[in-house]
Coordinates of C-alpha atoms in Angstrom, one line a residue:
X117 CA -19.1 -18.6 -21.6
X118 CA -16.1 -16.3 -21.0
X119 CA -13.1 -17.9 -18.4
X120 CA -13.3 -17.2 -14.8
X121 CA -10.3 -15.5 -13.6
X122 CA -8.2 -16.2 -11.1
X123 CA -5.4 -14.7 -8.9
X124 CA -2.2 -16.2 -9.1
X125 CA -1.4 -18.4 -5.9
X126 CA 1.1 -16.4 -4.7
X127 CA -1.0 -13.2 -4.5
X128 CA -4.2 -14.6 -3.1
X129 CA -3.1 -16.4 -0.6
X130 CA -0.5 -13.2 0.3
X131 CA -2.7 -12.7 4.1
X132 CA -1.4 -16.0 4.9
X133 CA 2.3 -15.8 3.8
X134 CA 2.3 -12.5 5.6
X135 CA 0.8 -14.4 9.1
X136 CA 3.4 -17.3 8.6
X137 CA 6.2 -14.4 8.6
X138 CA 4.2 -12.4 11.6
X139 CA 4.6 -16.2 13.1
X140 CA 8.2 -16.7 12.2
X141 CA 9.4 -13.0 13.0
X142 CA 8.3 -13.3 16.4
X143 CA 10.1 -16.9 16.8
X144 CA 12.9 -15.3 15.6
X145 CA 13.1 -12.1 17.7
X146 CA 12.1 -14.2 20.9
X147 CA 15.2 -16.7 19.6
X148 CA 17.7 -14.0 18.6
X149 CA 17.1 -11.4 21.7
X150 CA 19.6 -8.9 22.0
X151 CA 20.7 -9.6 18.1
X152 CA 18.2 -7.9 17.1
X153 CA 19.1 -5.1 19.0
X154 CA 22.3 -4.6 17.3
X155 CA 20.6 -4.9 13.8
X156 CA 18.3 -2.1 14.6
X157 CA 21.2 0.2 15.0
X158 CA 22.6 0.0 12.0
X159 CA 21.3 3.0 10.4
X160 CA 21.9 6.3 8.5
X161 CA 19.9 9.7 9.3
X162 CA 17.4 7.3 11.4
X163 CA 17.1 5.0 8.3
X164 CA 17.6 1.0 8.9
X165 CA 20.1 0.0 6.3
X166 CA 18.8 -3.5 5.8
X167 CA 15.0 -2.7 6.0
X168 CA 15.7 0.2 3.3
X169 CA 17.5 -2.3 1.3
X170 CA 14.3 -5.1 1.2
X171 CA 12.0 -1.9 0.8
X172 CA 13.5 -0.3 -2.3
X173 CA 13.4 -3.7 -3.5
X174 CA 9.6 -4.1 -2.8
X175 CA 9.1 -0.6 -4.5
X176 CA 11.5 -0.6 -7.7
X177 CA 9.4 -3.5 -9.5
X178 CA 6.4 -1.8 -9.3
X179 CA 7.8 1.5 -11.0
X180 CA 9.2 -0.6 -13.8
X181 CA 5.4 -0.9 -14.8
X182 CA 4.6 3.0 -14.7
X183 CA 4.0 4.7 -18.2
X184 CA 3.9 8.0 -17.6
X185 CA 3.0 8.9 -21.5
X186 CA -0.3 7.2 -21.1
X187 CA -1.6 10.6 -19.0
X188 CA -1.7 12.3 -22.4
X189 CA -4.8 10.3 -22.9
X190 CA -6.8 11.4 -20.3
X191 CA -8.5 14.1 -22.0
X192 CA -10.3 11.9 -23.8
X193 CA -12.0 10.2 -20.8
X194 CA -11.3 11.9 -17.8
X195 CA -14.0 11.3 -15.5
X196 CA -12.4 8.1 -14.3
X197 CA -9.2 10.0 -13.3
X198 CA -10.8 13.0 -11.8
X199 CA -13.4 10.4 -9.6
X200 CA -10.0 8.4 -8.5
X201 CA -8.1 12.0 -7.6
X202 CA -11.0 12.9 -5.9
X203 CA -11.4 10.0 -3.8
X204 CA -7.9 9.5 -3.4
X205 CA -6.4 13.0 -2.1
X206 CA -9.3 14.8 -1.0
X207 CA -10.8 12.0 0.7
X208 CA -9.6 8.8 2.0
X209 CA -6.7 10.3 3.8
X210 CA -9.0 12.7 6.1
X211 CA -11.4 9.6 6.5
X212 CA -8.9 7.4 7.8
X213 CA -7.6 9.9 10.3
X214 CA -11.3 10.3 11.3
X215 CA -11.8 6.3 11.9
X216 CA -8.2 6.0 13.6
X217 CA -9.0 9.0 15.8
X218 CA -11.9 7.4 16.7
X219 CA -11.4 4.2 17.6
X220 CA -8.2 4.5 19.0
X221 CA -8.7 7.3 21.0
X222 CA -12.6 7.0 22.1
X223 CA -13.8 2.9 21.2
X224 CA -10.8 1.4 22.1
X225 CA -9.5 3.8 24.9
X226 CA -10.1 0.9 27.5
X227 CA -7.5 -1.3 25.7
X228 CA -5.0 1.2 24.3
X229 CA -2.5 3.2 26.4
X230 CA -3.3 7.3 25.6
X231 CA 0.5 7.6 25.1
X232 CA 0.8 5.1 21.9
X233 CA -2.9 6.4 20.7
X234 CA -1.3 9.2 18.8
X235 CA 1.4 7.0 16.9
X236 CA -1.3 4.2 15.8
X237 CA -3.2 7.3 14.5
X238 CA 0.3 8.3 12.9
X239 CA 0.5 5.1 11.4
X240 CA -3.2 4.9 9.9
X241 CA -2.4 8.4 8.4
X242 CA 0.8 7.3 6.5
X243 CA -0.9 4.1 5.2
X244 CA -4.4 5.8 3.8
X245 CA -2.6 8.6 2.2
X246 CA -0.6 6.6 -0.7
X247 CA -3.0 5.0 -2.9
X248 CA -2.5 1.6 -4.5
X249 CA 0.3 1.4 -7.1
X250 CA 0.9 -2.7 -7.7
X251 CA -1.9 -4.6 -6.1
X252 CA -4.5 -2.6 -7.7
X253 CA -3.7 -4.3 -11.3
X254 CA -4.5 -7.7 -9.9
X255 CA -8.2 -6.3 -8.9
X256 CA -8.5 -4.6 -12.0
X257 CA -7.7 -7.9 -14.0
X258 CA -9.8 -9.7 -12.1
X259 CA -13.1 -7.4 -12.2
X260 CA -12.3 -7.2 -16.0
X261 CA -10.9 -3.6 -15.6
X262 CA -9.4 -1.4 -18.7
X263 CA -5.9 -2.4 -18.0
X264 CA -4.9 0.7 -20.3
X265 CA -7.0 3.1 -18.1
X266 CA -6.0 1.5 -15.1
X267 CA -2.4 2.0 -15.9
X268 CA -3.6 6.1 -16.3
X269 CA -5.0 6.1 -13.2
X270 CA -2.4 4.5 -11.1
X271 CA 0.4 6.8 -13.2
X272 CA -1.2 9.8 -12.3
X273 CA -1.5 8.8 -8.6
X274 CA 2.2 8.0 -8.7
X275 CA 3.2 11.4 -10.1
X276 CA 1.0 13.1 -7.6
X277 CA 2.7 11.4 -4.7
X278 CA 5.7 13.0 -5.3
X279 CA 4.1 16.4 -4.1
X280 CA 0.9 15.8 -2.4
X281 CA 2.1 12.8 0.0
X282 CA 4.4 15.2 2.6
X283 CA 2.3 17.9 2.7
X284 CA -1.1 15.6 3.2
X285 CA 0.8 13.6 5.9
X286 CA 2.1 16.6 7.4
X287 CA -1.1 18.3 7.9
X288 CA -3.1 15.4 9.7
X289 CA 0.1 14.2 12.1
X290 CA -0.1 17.9 12.8
X291 CA -3.8 18.0 13.5
X292 CA -3.4 14.9 15.9
X293 CA -1.0 16.7 17.8
X294 CA 2.0 14.1 16.2
X295 CA 5.3 15.9 16.1
X296 CA 6.4 15.8 12.0
X297 CA 10.1 15.1 11.1
X298 CA 9.8 16.7 7.7
X299 CA 13.3 16.2 7.1
X300 CA 12.7 12.3 7.4
X301 CA 9.4 12.4 5.8
X302 CA 10.6 14.0 2.9
X303 CA 13.9 11.4 3.0
X304 CA 11.7 8.7 2.8
X305 CA 9.9 10.1 -0.3
X306 CA 13.0 10.4 -2.0
X307 CA 14.6 7.0 -1.4
X308 CA 11.4 5.0 -1.7
X309 CA 9.8 6.9 -4.4
X310 CA 11.8 8.9 -6.3
X311 CA 14.7 7.1 -7.0
X312 CA 13.2 3.6 -7.8
X313 CA 10.7 5.8 -9.9
X314 CA 13.7 7.1 -11.7
X315 CA 15.6 4.1 -12.0
X316 CA 12.4 2.6 -13.1
X317 CA 11.8 4.8 -15.9
X318 CA 15.4 4.2 -16.9
X319 CA 15.7 0.7 -16.9
X320 CA 12.3 0.1 -19.1
X321 CA 13.5 3.0 -21.6
X322 CA 16.5 0.9 -22.0
X323 CA 14.9 -2.7 -22.0
X324 CA 12.2 -1.8 -24.4
X325 CA 14.4 0.2 -26.8
X326 CA 16.4 -2.9 -26.6
X327 CA 14.0 -5.7 -27.0
X328 CA 11.0 -4.4 -27.2
X329 CA 8.3 -3.6 -25.7
X330 CA 6.5 -7.1 -26.0
X331 CA 9.3 -8.9 -24.8
X332 CA 9.4 -6.1 -21.3
X333 CA 6.0 -7.1 -21.2
X334 CA 5.5 -10.7 -21.3
X335 CA 9.1 -12.1 -20.5
X336 CA 11.2 -9.6 -18.2
X337 CA 8.4 -8.3 -15.6
X338 CA 6.9 -11.3 -14.9
X339 CA 10.3 -13.0 -13.8
X340 CA 11.2 -9.9 -11.8
X341 CA 7.5 -9.4 -10.3
X342 CA 8.2 -12.2 -7.5
X343 CA 11.0 -10.2 -6.0
X344 CA 9.0 -7.3 -4.9
X345 CA 6.5 -9.9 -2.7
X346 CA 9.6 -11.8 -1.5
X347 CA 10.9 -8.5 -0.4
X348 CA 7.8 -7.5 1.0
X349 CA 7.8 -10.7 3.4
X350 CA 11.4 -10.6 4.4
X351 CA 10.6 -7.1 6.0
X352 CA 7.7 -8.6 7.7
X353 CA 9.6 -10.9 9.1
X354 CA 12.0 -8.5 10.5
X355 CA 10.0 -6.0 11.6
X356 CA 7.8 -8.4 13.6
X357 CA 11.3 -9.9 14.9
X358 CA 11.6 -6.3 16.6
X359 CA 8.0 -6.2 17.1
X360 CA 7.8 -9.6 18.8
X361 CA 7.9 -8.8 22.8
X362 CA 5.3 -6.0 22.1
X363 CA 2.6 -8.2 20.4
X364 CA 3.5 -11.2 22.4
X365 CA 2.7 -8.5 25.8
X366 CA -0.3 -8.0 24.1
X367 CA -1.8 -9.8 20.8
X368 CA -5.4 -7.9 21.4
X369 CA -3.3 -5.0 19.7
X370 CA -3.9 -6.8 16.2
X371 CA -7.4 -7.3 15.9
X372 CA -8.2 -3.8 17.0
X373 CA -6.2 -2.4 14.7
X374 CA -7.8 -3.8 12.0
X375 CA -10.9 -3.2 12.8
X376 CA -10.9 0.7 11.7
X377 CA -8.6 -0.2 8.4
X378 CA -10.9 -2.5 7.8
X379 CA -14.1 -0.3 7.7
X380 CA -12.1 2.6 6.1
X381 CA -11.5 -0.1 3.2
X382 CA -15.1 -0.4 2.7
X383 CA -16.3 2.8 3.0
X384 CA -14.0 4.2 0.3
X385 CA -14.5 1.3 -1.9
X386 CA -18.7 2.1 -1.9
X387 CA -17.8 5.5 -1.9
X388 CA -16.3 5.6 -5.2
X389 CA -18.2 2.3 -6.8
X390 CA -21.6 4.4 -6.2
X391 CA -20.2 8.0 -7.2
X392 CA -19.0 6.2 -10.4
X393 CA -22.0 4.6 -11.2
X394 CA -23.5 8.4 -10.7
X395 CA -20.8 9.8 -13.0
X396 CA -22.3 6.3 -15.7
X397 CA -18.6 5.3 -15.6
X398 CA -18.2 2.1 -17.8
X399 CA -17.4 -0.6 -15.2
X400 CA -14.1 -1.5 -16.4
X401 CA -13.8 2.2 -15.1
X402 CA -15.7 2.7 -12.4
X403 CA -14.3 -1.4 -10.9
X404 CA -10.7 -0.1 -10.6
X405 CA -11.3 3.5 -9.4
X406 CA -12.8 1.8 -6.8
X407 CA -10.3 -0.6 -6.2
X408 CA -7.2 1.9 -6.5
X409 CA -9.0 4.1 -3.2
X410 CA -9.8 1.1 -1.1
X411 CA -6.6 -0.7 -1.2
X412 CA -3.2 1.0 -0.1
X413 CA 0.8 1.5 -1.0
X414 CA 1.5 -0.3 1.9
X415 CA 5.4 -0.6 0.8
X416 CA 5.6 2.9 0.8
X417 CA 3.6 3.3 4.1
X418 CA 5.7 0.4 5.9
X419 CA 9.0 2.7 4.5
X420 CA 7.7 6.1 5.8
X421 CA 6.2 4.9 9.3
X422 CA 10.1 3.0 10.0
X423 CA 11.8 6.2 9.1
X424 CA 9.7 8.2 11.3
X425 CA 8.8 6.3 14.0
X426 CA 11.5 3.5 14.0
X427 CA 11.6 -0.4 13.7
X428 CA 9.3 -1.0 16.7
X429 CA 7.2 1.8 16.8
X430 CA 3.0 1.2 16.9
X431 CA 3.1 2.9 13.5
X432 CA 5.1 0.9 12.0
X433 CA 2.8 -2.1 13.4
X434 CA -0.4 -0.3 12.1
X435 CA 0.9 -0.7 8.4
X436 CA 1.9 -3.8 8.5
X437 CA -1.5 -5.2 9.9
X438 CA -2.7 -3.1 6.9
X439 CA -0.7 -5.7 4.7
X440 CA -2.5 -8.6 6.6
X441 CA -6.2 -7.1 6.0
X442 CA -5.9 -6.3 2.6
X443 CA -6.0 -9.3 0.4
X444 CA -9.0 -10.8 1.8
X445 CA -10.8 -7.2 2.3
X446 CA -9.9 -6.6 -1.2
X447 CA -10.9 -10.5 -2.3
X448 CA -14.4 -9.4 -0.8
X449 CA -14.7 -6.4 -2.9
X450 CA -13.7 -8.2 -6.1
X451 CA -16.1 -10.6 -5.9
X452 CA -19.0 -7.8 -5.1
X453 CA -17.9 -5.8 -8.0
X454 CA -18.2 -8.6 -10.3
X455 CA -21.9 -9.8 -8.7
X456 CA -23.1 -6.0 -9.7
X457 CA -21.6 -5.8 -13.0
X458 CA -23.3 -3.5 -15.3

């Protein structure tokens, strides 16, 4: 009998830690008052310095895991990669925009100020346009995914983010009548993707050359991994310290935001899952492909939303709610994939 796989304690209860950070951030914001306003002015070219440092610390550890040399193996089993790319870049951003539009401007119109609906939609677009690059390794492990193939899928998506994320986000924001500051959008990609990616490649190359690949994978990466989650949680504390007054005035907004995000997650998972079955993909390839599409690169989305709309914006709040709902929803999909193993 194979050993039952378990998600690590910290990742398993990530939604709980996020909820505690939300409560702590709101409380800090209530106590700090004007001090938070001062911190919000620590900016360079619309980039808040404390938040930028924390977000960079989130993303850099993930980039250490990326191995672009694995891309040369795509030709041996291309169907899983093609499915991932089609769902992540030709379907997912557009369905997210649709669900956000229909809920924020139509179904929930009585509860959401029309002047704010556009920013909620923008936050959903920013969140939905970036496929997952970190937690997907956890979902792949829990569903007995092919770890090497998952690495290829993630590496290809990270490469495409460099070129496709800005145009897709810009297109969808334009369609939804949101003014697109392309300079800030491009700067966000440079700061939060290009720089940490290059730093990760250089760091991993030097360490592997000096200590070997086994040491890098089994000793260095596990010790470095908690930095990403800790930085994420500290970022959430600051975000909700800035957002606290808005949330206390309208606590229902968290629930309203969560609804289209959850529907989008299930929709993309099942669309990818059944497409993979039709393509005769093996379970170890199909399950991670569906997980990548369903989950999001929320670290990048939080950074971009803050850069485009500010720390206290509805767009940033949407991306943070995405973090809150993702873990329990994805765990339910892990359970489904394992029950339907083939």
